[in-house]
Structures are given as C-alpha cells and as structure tokens.
Short mmCIF file of C-alpha atoms in Angstrom, two decimals:
data_model
loop_
_atom_site.label_atom_id
_atom_site.label_comp_id
_atom_site.label_asym_id
_atom_site.label_seq_id
_atom_site.Cartn_x
_atom_site.Cartn_y
_atom_site.Cartn_z
CA UNK B 128 0.40 8.09 29.97
CA UNK B 129 -0.68 6.46 26.43
CA UNK B 130 -4.29 6.13 26.03
CA UNK B 131 -6.31 2.73 24.81
CA UNK B 132 -6.04 3.73 21.50
CA UNK B 133 -2.37 4.60 21.65
CA UNK B 134 -1.66 1.25 23.12
CA UNK B 135 -3.41 -0.88 20.17
CA UNK B 136 -1.86 1.34 17.63
CA UNK B 137 1.61 0.35 19.11
CA UNK B 138 0.71 -3.04 19.66
CA UNK B 139 -0.02 -3.46 16.22
CA UNK B 140 2.89 -1.72 15.20
CA UNK B 141 5.13 -4.48 16.80
CA UNK B 142 3.38 -7.21 15.46
CA UNK B 143 4.13 -5.87 11.96
CA UNK B 144 7.38 -5.13 12.43
CA UNK B 145 8.20 -8.33 14.08
CA UNK B 146 6.35 -9.75 10.96
CA UNK B 147 8.86 -7.74 8.73
CA UNK B 148 11.86 -8.50 10.12
CA UNK B 149 10.91 -12.14 10.16
CA UNK B 150 10.16 -12.14 6.90
CA UNK B 151 13.09 -10.15 5.22
CA UNK B 152 15.09 -12.10 6.84
CA UNK B 153 13.46 -15.43 5.88
CA UNK B 154 13.17 -14.60 2.11
CA UNK B 155 16.78 -13.54 2.06
CA UNK B 156 18.05 -16.86 4.16
CA UNK B 157 15.31 -18.77 1.83
CA UNK B 158 16.87 -17.65 -1.35
CA UNK B 159 20.34 -18.04 -0.67
CA UNK B 160 19.67 -21.71 0.82
CA UNK B 161 18.09 -22.49 -2.50
CA UNK B 162 20.72 -21.42 -4.46
CA UNK B 163 23.20 -22.90 -2.44
CA UNK B 164 21.90 -26.22 -1.74
CA UNK B 165 19.07 -27.19 -4.31
CA UNK B 166 19.89 -25.39 -8.01
CA UNK B 167 23.41 -26.47 -8.98
CA UNK B 168 22.82 -24.02 -11.96
CA UNK B 169 22.32 -21.00 -10.07
CA UNK B 170 25.36 -21.55 -8.49
CA UNK B 171 28.02 -19.98 -8.67
CA UNK B 172 25.70 -16.75 -9.02
CA UNK B 173 25.42 -14.95 -12.26
CA UNK B 174 26.86 -11.54 -12.48
CA UNK B 175 23.37 -10.40 -13.31
CA UNK B 176 22.03 -11.97 -10.13
CA UNK B 177 24.63 -10.56 -7.85
CA UNK B 178 23.79 -6.92 -9.10
CA UNK B 179 19.94 -7.49 -9.09
CA UNK B 180 20.16 -8.93 -5.27
CA UNK B 181 22.52 -6.12 -4.41
CA UNK B 182 20.37 -3.87 -6.28
CA UNK B 183 17.31 -4.66 -4.50
CA UNK B 184 19.07 -5.26 -1.41
CA UNK B 185 19.69 -1.91 -0.99
CA UNK B 186 16.33 -0.19 -1.49
CA UNK B 187 14.65 -2.78 0.62
CA UNK B 188 16.86 -2.30 3.61
CA UNK B 189 16.10 1.34 2.93
CA UNK B 190 12.31 1.12 3.69
CA UNK B 191 12.65 -1.59 6.06
CA UNK B 192 14.56 0.96 8.33
CA UNK B 193 12.02 3.66 7.33
CA UNK B 194 8.87 1.38 8.78
CA UNK B 195 11.08 0.59 11.91
CA UNK B 196 11.93 4.38 12.45
CA UNK B 197 8.12 5.11 11.79
CA UNK B 198 6.31 2.22 13.67
CA UNK B 199 8.54 1.65 16.58
CA UNK B 200 6.67 2.69 19.89
CA UNK B 201 8.57 4.71 22.46
CA UNK B 202 8.55 3.63 25.85
CA UNK B 203 10.34 5.33 29.00
CA UNK B 204 12.79 3.54 31.15
CA UNK B 205 9.72 1.79 33.45
CA UNK B 206 8.01 0.10 30.11
CA UNK B 207 5.25 3.25 30.16
CA UNK B 208 4.19 3.59 26.32
CA UNK B 209 4.99 7.28 25.75
CA UNK B 210 4.32 7.27 21.97
CA UNK B 211 2.70 4.60 19.62
CA UNK B 212 4.44 5.53 16.90
CA UNK B 213 3.20 6.13 13.15
CA UNK B 214 0.36 4.01 12.32
CA UNK B 215 1.85 1.55 9.89
CA UNK B 216 -1.66 0.39 8.44
CA UNK B 217 -2.12 3.86 7.16
CA UNK B 218 -2.33 4.52 3.10
CA UNK B 219 -0.17 6.44 1.17
CA UNK B 220 3.80 6.27 1.24
CA UNK B 221 3.38 3.54 4.09
CA UNK B 222 1.52 1.31 2.18
CA UNK B 223 3.72 1.80 -1.04
CA UNK B 224 6.60 0.86 1.12
CA UNK B 225 5.39 -2.48 2.19
CA UNK B 226 4.04 -3.00 -1.49
CA UNK B 227 7.73 -2.54 -2.84
CA UNK B 228 9.07 -5.26 -0.07
CA UNK B 229 6.67 -7.45 -1.07
CA UNK B 230 7.25 -7.18 -4.52
CA UNK B 231 11.38 -7.23 -3.46
CA UNK B 232 11.07 -10.69 -2.00
CA UNK B 233 8.67 -12.12 -4.58
CA UNK B 234 11.24 -11.73 -7.02
CA UNK B 235 14.19 -12.71 -4.91
CA UNK B 236 12.16 -16.26 -3.90
CA UNK B 237 11.04 -16.38 -7.48
CA UNK B 238 14.50 -15.82 -8.90
CA UNK B 239 16.24 -18.51 -6.76
CA UNK B 240 13.26 -21.09 -8.20
CA UNK B 241 12.52 -20.41 -11.60
CA UNK B 242 15.46 -18.11 -12.97
CA UNK B 243 16.58 -14.63 -13.18
CA UNK B 244 13.77 -14.15 -15.77
CA UNK B 245 11.35 -13.25 -12.36
CA UNK B 246 13.24 -9.76 -12.05
CA UNK B 247 11.45 -8.52 -14.80
CA UNK B 248 8.39 -8.69 -12.04
CA UNK B 249 10.13 -5.66 -10.57
CA UNK B 250 9.73 -2.98 -13.62
CA UNK B 251 6.49 -3.10 -11.85
CA UNK B 252 7.66 -0.58 -9.48
CA UNK B 253 8.55 2.12 -11.61
CA UNK B 254 5.87 1.75 -13.84
CA UNK B 255 3.60 1.71 -11.16
CA UNK B 256 5.35 4.84 -9.90
CA UNK B 257 5.04 6.36 -13.18
CA UNK B 258 1.68 5.61 -13.52
CA UNK B 259 0.87 7.78 -10.25
CA UNK B 260 3.04 10.59 -11.07
CA UNK B 261 1.52 10.69 -14.28
CA UNK B 262 -1.75 11.15 -12.61
CA UNK B 263 -0.55 13.45 -10.03
CA UNK B 264 0.16 15.74 -12.70
CA UNK B 265 -2.95 15.92 -14.58
CA UNK B 266 -2.01 13.67 -17.43
CA UNK B 267 -4.49 10.88 -16.39
CA UNK B 268 -7.28 9.90 -18.96
CA UNK B 269 -9.54 12.20 -20.05
CA UNK B 270 -12.54 12.32 -17.48
CA UNK B 271 -16.39 11.95 -19.24
CA UNK B 272 -17.92 14.24 -16.42
CA UNK B 273 -17.13 17.37 -18.30
CA UNK B 274 -18.43 16.09 -21.23
CA UNK B 275 -22.16 16.19 -20.46
CA UNK B 276 -22.08 12.69 -18.77
CA UNK B 277 -23.91 11.76 -16.01
CA UNK B 278 -21.75 13.85 -13.32
CA UNK B 279 -22.18 16.77 -15.10
CA UNK B 280 -26.42 16.23 -15.36
CA UNK B 281 -26.48 16.04 -11.42
CA UNK B 282 -24.21 18.92 -10.88
CA UNK B 283 -26.19 21.05 -12.94
CA UNK B 284 -29.42 19.71 -11.38
CA UNK B 285 -27.77 20.75 -8.14
CA UNK B 286 -27.30 23.96 -9.14
CA UNK B 287 -30.15 24.65 -10.37
CA UNK B 288 -32.09 23.90 -7.40
CA UNK B 289 -30.08 24.55 -4.70
CA UNK B 290 -30.95 21.50 -2.88
CA UNK B 291 -28.55 17.96 -2.42
CA UNK B 292 -29.45 14.73 -3.93
CA UNK B 293 -30.66 13.78 -0.33
CA UNK B 294 -33.13 17.01 0.07
CA UNK B 295 -34.66 16.55 -3.36
CA UNK B 296 -35.42 12.61 -2.28
CA UNK B 297 -37.07 13.82 0.25
CA UNK B 298 -39.01 16.74 -0.83
CA UNK B 299 -40.10 14.02 -3.41
CA UNK B 300 -41.21 11.24 -0.77
CA UNK B 301 -43.34 14.55 0.84
CA UNK B 302 -44.98 15.25 -2.02
CA UNK B 303 -45.97 11.54 -2.73
CA UNK B 304 -47.33 11.64 1.05
CA UNK B 305 -44.60 9.00 2.20
CA UNK B 306 -45.25 8.67 5.88
CA UNK B 307 -41.30 8.25 6.70
CA UNK B 308 -41.31 11.95 5.97
CA UNK B 309 -42.64 14.63 8.38
CA UNK B 310 -43.15 17.90 6.91
CA UNK B 311 -42.15 20.51 9.41
CA UNK B 312 -43.83 23.96 9.15
CA UNK B 313 -41.78 26.51 10.23
#
C-alpha cells in the first residue's frame, strides 16, 4: 500500500512519461513531415542528415527507455500502487538525460527547418560533459577563498572565536541591549 507521497510521485512520473512519449514521437514526425513535404531541397536527405539522424536517434531512444524504466510506477493485478518508481524530477543523471533529449529534439526540428548547420548545436552535449568532468577531477578554475578572500577571513574568524556567524550576531545584539535577544543565565 503506497502513501500519499508515493501516489503523488507516481502521478507526476506518469504525466512526465506521457509528455515524453508524445514529444519524442511528435518531434520525429514533424522533422520527417517537414523534410518530405515542405522542403524539397532536403529530399532525398543527404548522407550527412541520415547519419546524424541515426546517430542521435540511438542515444535518444536509449535515454527514453532509461527514463521509462526509472520512472514507471509498479502496480499489482488490481491496479494498486506497489511502488512509485524513481523520481523523474530529481537532479543529476535524470536531469542530464532530459537535457540531452531536449537538445536532440531541437536539433532534429532545427535541421529540418533551417538546414544541417543546426546539428552543430549538438556539440553542446560533449562540451558540457567535458566541463563537468573537468570540474569533477579538480581541474576547474582556481578559487579565491584560499588566497585571503572573504571566505578565508570568515573561516579564520570562526576558528578564533569558536562561534558560528549566527552566534556572533546574537552576541553583538545582546551587547547592544537588543530586546529581541534574551540573555539566558546558566
């Protein structure tokens, strides 16, 4: 028997998966219809177009299946909710999977409307992945906190007094006689 939170998550997941399925089918269909009926210069498609459509369709299908497997609620024979599935609104890999799907769909539609140069937008994905890996392994830009910046001064003050910022603020108010702070004697 699932609780209210699990039911809410299951409902959100089902709605997200339905939207995802409709979006995936409509983007692919729109791209094909525009290429077939409205833009004669793109039919028959060039080798470049076919390769990019195929190469990007495989990961988008894999990511779609990953999201379906992750977010599909489990139900018993009577329709009772057994498990809500993973939360599709969580950050991390799920968020990146959605982002990759959105970029892929934008490239499919854009290439059908504006030409094959739109596929260059797809390079945002490996560039962003490289940026995240660079920061993950400590290769990011140097931080100013270790060079005597404001964060370093706050850390030194905290070490010297042994009190948090909130405690220091309350102590200063108490010294001024602020009515909001009651001194508790032990």
